[in-house]
Amino acid sequence: MRFKDVFSIIGPAMVGPSSSHTAGAVRIGRVARHILGDLPEKADILFYGSFADTYRGHGTDLAIVGGLLDFDTDDSRIPSSLAIAEQLGITIAFKEGKGQFPHPNTAKVMLRCGEREVIVTGASIGGGNIEVLGVNEFDVKFTAMYPTLILFHNDRPGMIADVTRVLSRENVNIGHMSVDRKGRSGEALTVIDTDSSLTEELIREIAQLATVRDVRLVDLTANRGSDAP
């Protein structure tokens, strides 16, 4: 049997009783925070399935808020994350979601900061690993195990070619790509997993491509440590 990463063997370093209910929840929260690009002012969190049944007992609420504060899975401040968020003035609401959900451990995180709003749906799939299942109602998938580029843009011919050309020039290898759109020439979202981190200069260059409205980098490999949030 082959293992893709160390989590497959020993699991993540973490604070909390369950890799699925705590470490995975932290990562879902961090992904949402990175896509928002700032500390949220308001967070509405819907838990589905097993998350909804046990989030208080397993500390999933503390974990996902810790992720919103950009804490890593082993950050000792996670048990105090709700109190820290309150001190920072973040309004947080937890609800139990109803209806269909793609995985027993699913959370939908809706964040707001000023005029910017982000909706991220993710599932904790075991061993602290996650799968993001949607961003702003676009059906895209990624694991956040690697640096991930999120492009908000309008659909147009040559868009993907332009982005990949920039990445290829800088010897950035693409591991996975996911694209969804709301219609021809309409709003679209492209997600690109890369094998290496991206410089701020490279991200700015991609942001200047035609029809690109915004670019975000999700990089959970960069542990911010004690400087979060």
PDB file of C-alpha atoms in Angstrom:
ATOM      1  CA  MET A   1       0.000   0.000   0.000  1.00  0.00           C
ATOM      2  CA  ARG A   2       1.342   3.452  -0.925  1.00  0.00           C
ATOM      3  CA  PHE A   3       0.912   6.556   1.223  1.00  0.00           C
ATOM      4  CA  LYS A   4       0.610  10.022  -0.239  1.00  0.00           C
ATOM      5  CA  ASP A   5       1.673  11.878   2.903  1.00  0.00           C
ATOM      6  CA  VAL A   6       2.631  11.473   6.545  1.00  0.00           C
ATOM      7  CA  PHE A   7      -0.989  12.086   7.671  1.00  0.00           C
ATOM      8  CA  SER A   8      -1.874   8.732   6.093  1.00  0.00           C
ATOM      9  CA  ILE A   9       0.419   7.034   8.618  1.00  0.00           C
ATOM     10  CA  ILE A  10       0.410   8.940  11.910  1.00  0.00           C
ATOM     11  CA  GLY A  11      -2.136  11.726  11.542  1.00  0.00           C
ATOM     12  CA  PRO A  12      -1.571  15.427  12.226  1.00  0.00           C
ATOM     13  CA  ALA A  13      -0.149  17.156  15.284  1.00  0.00           C
ATOM     14  CA  MET A  14      -3.214  18.714  16.850  1.00  0.00           C
ATOM     15  CA  VAL A  15      -5.080  20.035  19.856  1.00  0.00           C
ATOM     16  CA  GLY A  16      -8.292  18.089  20.455  1.00  0.00           C
ATOM     17  CA  PRO A  17      -9.708  14.574  20.712  1.00  0.00           C
ATOM     18  CA  SER A  18     -10.425  13.739  17.058  1.00  0.00           C
ATOM     19  CA  SER A  19      -8.519  14.331  13.846  1.00  0.00           C
ATOM     20  CA  SER A  20     -11.768  14.413  11.870  1.00  0.00           C
ATOM     21  CA  HIS A  21     -13.716  16.645  14.248  1.00  0.00           C
ATOM     22  CA  THR A  22     -10.916  18.972  15.316  1.00  0.00           C
ATOM     23  CA  ALA A  23      -7.888  18.964  12.987  1.00  0.00           C
ATOM     24  CA  GLY A  24     -10.061  18.708   9.883  1.00  0.00           C
ATOM     25  CA  ALA A  25     -12.337  21.459  11.159  1.00  0.00           C
ATOM     26  CA  VAL A  26      -9.351  23.739  11.794  1.00  0.00           C
ATOM     27  CA  ARG A  27      -8.264  23.299   8.191  1.00  0.00           C
ATOM     28  CA  ILE A  28     -11.726  24.039   6.822  1.00  0.00           C
ATOM     29  CA  GLY A  29     -11.761  27.250   8.850  1.00  0.00           C
ATOM     30  CA  ARG A  30      -8.272  28.228   7.665  1.00  0.00           C
ATOM     31  CA  VAL A  31      -9.194  27.669   4.021  1.00  0.00           C
ATOM     32  CA  ALA A  32     -12.206  29.951   4.400  1.00  0.00           C
ATOM     33  CA  ARG A  33     -10.049  32.585   6.141  1.00  0.00           C
ATOM     34  CA  HIS A  34      -7.416  32.470   3.371  1.00  0.00           C
ATOM     35  CA  ILE A  35     -10.031  32.836   0.635  1.00  0.00           C
ATOM     36  CA  LEU A  36     -11.602  35.783   2.460  1.00  0.00           C
ATOM     37  CA  GLY A  37      -8.138  37.265   2.754  1.00  0.00           C
ATOM     38  CA  ASP A  38      -8.677  38.945   6.105  1.00  0.00           C
ATOM     39  CA  LEU A  39      -9.975  38.464   9.622  1.00  0.00           C
ATOM     40  CA  PRO A  40     -13.759  38.031   9.319  1.00  0.00           C
ATOM     41  CA  GLU A  41     -16.137  40.423  10.990  1.00  0.00           C
ATOM     42  CA  LYS A  42     -18.972  37.914  10.886  1.00  0.00           C
ATOM     43  CA  ALA A  43     -19.088  34.135  10.553  1.00  0.00           C
ATOM     44  CA  ASP A  44     -22.148  31.924  10.076  1.00  0.00           C
ATOM     45  CA  ILE A  45     -21.240  28.250  10.351  1.00  0.00           C
ATOM     46  CA  LEU A  46     -23.552  25.398   9.369  1.00  0.00           C
ATOM     47  CA  PHE A  47     -22.657  21.900  10.591  1.00  0.00           C
ATOM     48  CA  TYR A  48     -24.054  18.821   8.861  1.00  0.00           C
ATOM     49  CA  GLY A  49     -24.207  15.132   9.746  1.00  0.00           C
ATOM     50  CA  SER A  50     -21.851  13.979  12.469  1.00  0.00           C
ATOM     51  CA  PHE A  51     -20.482  17.502  12.837  1.00  0.00           C
ATOM     52  CA  ALA A  52     -23.979  18.724  13.682  1.00  0.00           C
ATOM     53  CA  ASP A  53     -24.549  15.918  16.188  1.00  0.00           C
ATOM     54  CA  THR A  54     -21.306  16.206  18.144  1.00  0.00           C
ATOM     55  CA  TYR A  55     -19.648  19.557  17.442  1.00  0.00           C
ATOM     56  CA  ARG A  56     -19.925  20.811  21.023  1.00  0.00           C
ATOM     57  CA  GLY A  57     -18.619  17.638  22.646  1.00  0.00           C
ATOM     58  CA  HIS A  58     -15.749  17.177  20.196  1.00  0.00           C
ATOM     59  CA  GLY A  59     -14.743  20.822  20.139  1.00  0.00           C
ATOM     60  CA  THR A  60     -15.474  21.228  16.434  1.00  0.00           C
ATOM     61  CA  ASP A  61     -16.844  24.709  17.095  1.00  0.00           C
ATOM     62  CA  LEU A  62     -13.599  25.716  18.829  1.00  0.00           C
ATOM     63  CA  ALA A  63     -11.560  24.119  16.062  1.00  0.00           C
ATOM     64  CA  ILE A  64     -13.258  25.776  13.114  1.00  0.00           C
ATOM     65  CA  VAL A  65     -13.108  29.190  14.788  1.00  0.00           C
ATOM     66  CA  GLY A  66      -9.440  28.564  15.507  1.00  0.00           C
ATOM     67  CA  GLY A  67      -9.034  28.042  11.774  1.00  0.00           C
ATOM     68  CA  LEU A  68     -10.797  31.339  11.087  1.00  0.00           C
ATOM     69  CA  LEU A  69      -8.164  32.940  13.324  1.00  0.00           C
ATOM     70  CA  ASP A  70      -5.524  31.196  11.144  1.00  0.00           C
ATOM     71  CA  PHE A  71      -4.331  28.925  13.975  1.00  0.00           C
ATOM     72  CA  ASP A  72      -2.681  25.684  12.885  1.00  0.00           C
ATOM     73  CA  THR A  73      -3.943  22.319  14.136  1.00  0.00           C
ATOM     74  CA  ASP A  74      -1.495  22.151  17.057  1.00  0.00           C
ATOM     75  CA  ASP A  75      -1.971  25.731  18.270  1.00  0.00           C
ATOM     76  CA  SER A  76      -2.470  25.797  22.039  1.00  0.00           C
ATOM     77  CA  ARG A  77      -4.927  28.715  21.700  1.00  0.00           C
ATOM     78  CA  ILE A  78      -7.596  26.599  19.976  1.00  0.00           C
ATOM     79  CA  PRO A  79      -9.483  25.794  23.228  1.00  0.00           C
ATOM     80  CA  SER A  80      -9.792  29.568  23.776  1.00  0.00           C
ATOM     81  CA  SER A  81     -10.663  30.433  20.165  1.00  0.00           C
ATOM     82  CA  LEU A  82     -14.253  31.502  20.863  1.00  0.00           C
ATOM     83  CA  ALA A  83     -13.141  33.860  23.613  1.00  0.00           C
ATOM     84  CA  ILE A  84     -10.375  35.258  21.403  1.00  0.00           C
ATOM     85  CA  ALA A  85     -12.813  35.785  18.522  1.00  0.00           C
ATOM     86  CA  GLU A  86     -15.188  37.619  20.863  1.00  0.00           C
ATOM     87  CA  GLN A  87     -12.359  39.876  22.046  1.00  0.00           C
ATOM     88  CA  LEU A  88     -11.587  40.674  18.403  1.00  0.00           C
ATOM     89  CA  GLY A  89     -15.213  41.637  17.789  1.00  0.00           C
ATOM     90  CA  ILE A  90     -16.100  38.746  15.481  1.00  0.00           C
ATOM     91  CA  THR A  91     -19.799  37.814  15.445  1.00  0.00           C
ATOM     92  CA  ILE A  92     -20.176  34.034  15.205  1.00  0.00           C
ATOM     93  CA  ALA A  93     -23.312  31.909  14.846  1.00  0.00           C
ATOM     94  CA  PHE A  94     -23.480  28.093  14.739  1.00  0.00           C
ATOM     95  CA  LYS A  95     -26.426  26.277  13.197  1.00  0.00           C
ATOM     96  CA  GLU A  96     -27.279  22.703  12.322  1.00  0.00           C
ATOM     97  CA  GLY A  97     -27.751  22.368   8.578  1.00  0.00           C
ATOM     98  CA  LYS A  98     -30.644  20.477   7.047  1.00  0.00           C
ATOM     99  CA  GLY A  99     -31.096  18.616   3.790  1.00  0.00           C
ATOM    100  CA  GLN A 100     -28.552  16.793   1.665  1.00  0.00           C
ATOM    101  CA  PHE A 101     -24.871  16.916   2.521  1.00  0.00           C
ATOM    102  CA  PRO A 102     -21.976  15.245   0.675  1.00  0.00           C
ATOM    103  CA  HIS A 103     -20.114  13.768   3.683  1.00  0.00           C
ATOM    104  CA  PRO A 104     -20.958  12.986   7.335  1.00  0.00           C
ATOM    105  CA  ASN A 105     -18.464  15.625   8.526  1.00  0.00           C
ATOM    106  CA  THR A 106     -19.441  18.666   6.456  1.00  0.00           C
ATOM    107  CA  ALA A 107     -19.364  22.355   7.328  1.00  0.00           C
ATOM    108  CA  LYS A 108     -20.511  25.384   5.365  1.00  0.00           C
ATOM    109  CA  VAL A 109     -18.701  28.548   6.411  1.00  0.00           C
ATOM    110  CA  MET A 110     -20.081  31.947   5.416  1.00  0.00           C
ATOM    111  CA  LEU A 111     -17.754  34.858   6.169  1.00  0.00           C
ATOM    112  CA  ARG A 112     -18.025  38.606   5.801  1.00  0.00           C
ATOM    113  CA  CYS A 113     -15.466  41.384   6.085  1.00  0.00           C
ATOM    114  CA  GLY A 114     -16.632  44.804   4.914  1.00  0.00           C
ATOM    115  CA  GLU A 115     -18.183  44.370   1.472  1.00  0.00           C
ATOM    116  CA  ARG A 116     -16.469  41.053   0.846  1.00  0.00           C
ATOM    117  CA  GLU A 117     -18.327  37.778   1.427  1.00  0.00           C
ATOM    118  CA  VAL A 118     -17.087  34.216   1.020  1.00  0.00           C
ATOM    119  CA  ILE A 119     -18.914  30.886   1.260  1.00  0.00           C
ATOM    120  CA  VAL A 120     -16.832  27.724   1.637  1.00  0.00           C
ATOM    121  CA  THR A 121     -18.203  24.188   1.946  1.00  0.00           C
ATOM    122  CA  GLY A 122     -15.756  21.564   3.142  1.00  0.00           C
ATOM    123  CA  ALA A 123     -15.684  18.025   4.506  1.00  0.00           C
ATOM    124  CA  SER A 124     -13.310  16.451   6.997  1.00  0.00           C
ATOM    125  CA  ILE A 125     -12.505  13.103   5.395  1.00  0.00           C
ATOM    126  CA  GLY A 126     -10.334  11.527   8.069  1.00  0.00           C
ATOM    127  CA  GLY A 127      -6.854  11.800   9.529  1.00  0.00           C
ATOM    128  CA  GLY A 128      -7.101  15.578   9.597  1.00  0.00           C
ATOM    129  CA  ASN A 129      -7.440  15.731   5.818  1.00  0.00           C
ATOM    130  CA  ILE A 130     -10.175  17.756   4.163  1.00  0.00           C
ATOM    131  CA  GLU A 131     -11.845  18.184   0.809  1.00  0.00           C
ATOM    132  CA  VAL A 132     -13.221  21.559  -0.144  1.00  0.00           C
ATOM    133  CA  LEU A 133     -16.421  20.953  -2.114  1.00  0.00           C
ATOM    134  CA  GLY A 134     -17.459  24.437  -3.104  1.00  0.00           C
ATOM    135  CA  VAL A 135     -16.541  28.106  -3.015  1.00  0.00           C
ATOM    136  CA  ASN A 136     -19.217  30.801  -3.425  1.00  0.00           C
ATOM    137  CA  GLU A 137     -21.610  28.155  -4.778  1.00  0.00           C
ATOM    138  CA  PHE A 138     -19.146  27.092  -7.496  1.00  0.00           C
ATOM    139  CA  ASP A 139     -18.665  23.310  -7.652  1.00  0.00           C
ATOM    140  CA  VAL A 140     -14.892  23.063  -7.328  1.00  0.00           C
ATOM    141  CA  LYS A 141     -12.824  20.569  -5.358  1.00  0.00           C
ATOM    142  CA  PHE A 142      -9.410  20.709  -3.739  1.00  0.00           C
ATOM    143  CA  THR A 143      -7.678  19.313  -0.658  1.00  0.00           C
ATOM    144  CA  ALA A 144      -5.571  22.299   0.493  1.00  0.00           C
ATOM    145  CA  MET A 145      -2.662  19.910   0.998  1.00  0.00           C
ATOM    146  CA  TYR A 146      -0.643  22.024  -1.420  1.00  0.00           C
ATOM    147  CA  PRO A 147      -0.463  25.763  -2.168  1.00  0.00           C
ATOM    148  CA  THR A 148      -3.723  26.490  -3.982  1.00  0.00           C
ATOM    149  CA  LEU A 149      -4.504  29.412  -6.245  1.00  0.00           C
ATOM    150  CA  ILE A 150      -8.141  30.614  -6.300  1.00  0.00           C
ATOM    151  CA  LEU A 151      -9.072  32.746  -9.316  1.00  0.00           C
ATOM    152  CA  PHE A 152     -12.354  34.651  -9.475  1.00  0.00           C
ATOM    153  CA  HIS A 153     -12.862  35.673 -13.114  1.00  0.00           C
ATOM    154  CA  ASN A 154     -15.232  35.877 -16.035  1.00  0.00           C
ATOM    155  CA  ASP A 155     -15.268  32.992 -18.477  1.00  0.00           C
ATOM    156  CA  ARG A 156     -13.438  33.696 -21.747  1.00  0.00           C
ATOM    157  CA  PRO A 157     -11.496  31.768 -24.407  1.00  0.00           C
ATOM    158  CA  GLY A 158      -7.820  31.408 -23.524  1.00  0.00           C
ATOM    159  CA  MET A 159      -8.193  32.155 -19.822  1.00  0.00           C
ATOM    160  CA  ILE A 160      -6.710  28.840 -18.635  1.00  0.00           C
ATOM    161  CA  ALA A 161      -3.964  29.027 -21.260  1.00  0.00           C
ATOM    162  CA  ASP A 162      -2.944  32.486 -20.048  1.00  0.00           C
ATOM    163  CA  VAL A 163      -2.692  31.368 -16.422  1.00  0.00           C
ATOM    164  CA  THR A 164      -0.805  28.164 -17.173  1.00  0.00           C
ATOM    165  CA  ARG A 165       1.605  30.074 -19.410  1.00  0.00           C
ATOM    166  CA  VAL A 166       2.533  32.377 -16.533  1.00  0.00           C
ATOM    167  CA  LEU A 167       2.994  29.449 -14.147  1.00  0.00           C
ATOM    168  CA  SER A 168       5.022  27.454 -16.685  1.00  0.00           C
ATOM    169  CA  ARG A 169       7.363  30.379 -17.287  1.00  0.00           C
ATOM    170  CA  GLU A 170       8.172  30.410 -13.559  1.00  0.00           C
ATOM    171  CA  ASN A 171       8.598  26.590 -13.461  1.00  0.00           C
ATOM    172  CA  VAL A 172       5.546  26.174 -11.233  1.00  0.00           C
ATOM    173  CA  ASN A 173       4.101  22.704 -11.699  1.00  0.00           C
ATOM    174  CA  ILE A 174       0.324  22.198 -11.582  1.00  0.00           C
ATOM    175  CA  GLY A 175      -0.824  19.186  -9.591  1.00  0.00           C
ATOM    176  CA  HIS A 176      -4.582  19.580  -9.954  1.00  0.00           C
ATOM    177  CA  MET A 177      -7.075  21.988 -11.477  1.00  0.00           C
ATOM    178  CA  SER A 178     -10.812  22.456 -10.935  1.00  0.00           C
ATOM    179  CA  VAL A 179     -13.007  24.879 -12.901  1.00  0.00           C
ATOM    180  CA  ASP A 180     -16.673  25.841 -12.729  1.00  0.00           C
ATOM    181  CA  ARG A 181     -18.676  28.611 -14.340  1.00  0.00           C
ATOM    182  CA  LYS A 182     -22.199  30.011 -14.133  1.00  0.00           C
ATOM    183  CA  GLY A 183     -22.565  30.311 -17.884  1.00  0.00           C
ATOM    184  CA  ARG A 184     -20.724  31.150 -21.078  1.00  0.00           C
ATOM    185  CA  SER A 185     -18.843  34.423 -20.598  1.00  0.00           C
ATOM    186  CA  GLY A 186     -20.298  34.574 -17.087  1.00  0.00           C
ATOM    187  CA  GLU A 187     -18.718  34.368 -13.652  1.00  0.00           C
ATOM    188  CA  ALA A 188     -16.231  31.534 -13.228  1.00  0.00           C
ATOM    189  CA  LEU A 189     -13.908  30.112 -10.610  1.00  0.00           C
ATOM    190  CA  THR A 190     -10.637  28.303 -11.247  1.00  0.00           C
ATOM    191  CA  VAL A 191      -8.714  26.418  -8.571  1.00  0.00           C
ATOM    192  CA  ILE A 192      -5.116  25.359  -9.181  1.00  0.00           C
ATOM    193  CA  ASP A 193      -3.010  23.196  -6.839  1.00  0.00           C
ATOM    194  CA  THR A 194       0.716  23.788  -7.291  1.00  0.00           C
ATOM    195  CA  ASP A 195       3.780  21.864  -6.154  1.00  0.00           C
ATOM    196  CA  SER A 196       5.520  24.995  -4.879  1.00  0.00           C
ATOM    197  CA  SER A 197       4.622  28.264  -3.209  1.00  0.00           C
ATOM    198  CA  LEU A 198       3.814  31.298  -5.331  1.00  0.00           C
ATOM    199  CA  THR A 199       5.461  34.676  -4.930  1.00  0.00           C
ATOM    200  CA  GLU A 200       3.436  37.827  -4.378  1.00  0.00           C
ATOM    201  CA  GLU A 201       4.785  39.172  -7.674  1.00  0.00           C
ATOM    202  CA  LEU A 202       3.491  36.145  -9.546  1.00  0.00           C
ATOM    203  CA  ILE A 203       0.072  36.416  -7.913  1.00  0.00           C
ATOM    204  CA  ARG A 204      -0.121  40.102  -8.849  1.00  0.00           C
ATOM    205  CA  GLU A 205       0.747  39.258 -12.452  1.00  0.00           C
ATOM    206  CA  ILE A 206      -2.045  36.681 -12.640  1.00  0.00           C
ATOM    207  CA  ALA A 207      -4.441  39.177 -11.052  1.00  0.00           C
ATOM    208  CA  GLN A 208      -3.762  41.550 -13.940  1.00  0.00           C
ATOM    209  CA  LEU A 209      -4.836  39.067 -16.616  1.00  0.00           C
ATOM    210  CA  ALA A 210      -7.941  39.979 -18.614  1.00  0.00           C
ATOM    211  CA  THR A 211     -11.293  39.264 -16.866  1.00  0.00           C
ATOM    212  CA  VAL A 212      -9.638  38.272 -13.558  1.00  0.00           C
ATOM    213  CA  ARG A 213     -11.571  39.964 -10.750  1.00  0.00           C
ATOM    214  CA  ASP A 214      -9.693  38.634  -7.722  1.00  0.00           C
ATOM    215  CA  VAL A 215      -7.006  36.132  -6.768  1.00  0.00           C
ATOM    216  CA  ARG A 216      -6.471  34.382  -3.445  1.00  0.00           C
ATOM    217  CA  LEU A 217      -3.776  31.975  -2.288  1.00  0.00           C
ATOM    218  CA  VAL A 218      -4.653  29.192   0.139  1.00  0.00           C
ATOM    219  CA  ASP A 219      -1.412  27.942   1.649  1.00  0.00           C
ATOM    220  CA  LEU A 220      -1.836  25.873   4.799  1.00  0.00           C
ATOM    221  CA  THR A 221       1.788  24.754   4.505  1.00  0.00           C
ATOM    222  CA  ALA A 222       2.761  28.204   5.813  1.00  0.00           C
ATOM    223  CA  ASN A 223       2.288  28.010   9.575  1.00  0.00           C
ATOM    224  CA  ARG A 224       1.770  31.572  10.782  1.00  0.00           C
ATOM    225  CA  GLY A 225       2.521  30.579  14.365  1.00  0.00           C
ATOM    226  CA  SER A 226       2.150  33.116  17.147  1.00  0.00           C
ATOM    227  CA  ASP A 227       1.452  36.101  14.870  1.00  0.00           C
ATOM    228  CA  ALA A 228      -2.093  34.955  13.997  1.00  0.00           C
ATOM    229  CA  PRO A 229      -4.675  36.416  13.677  1.00  0.00           C
TER     230      PRO A 229
END
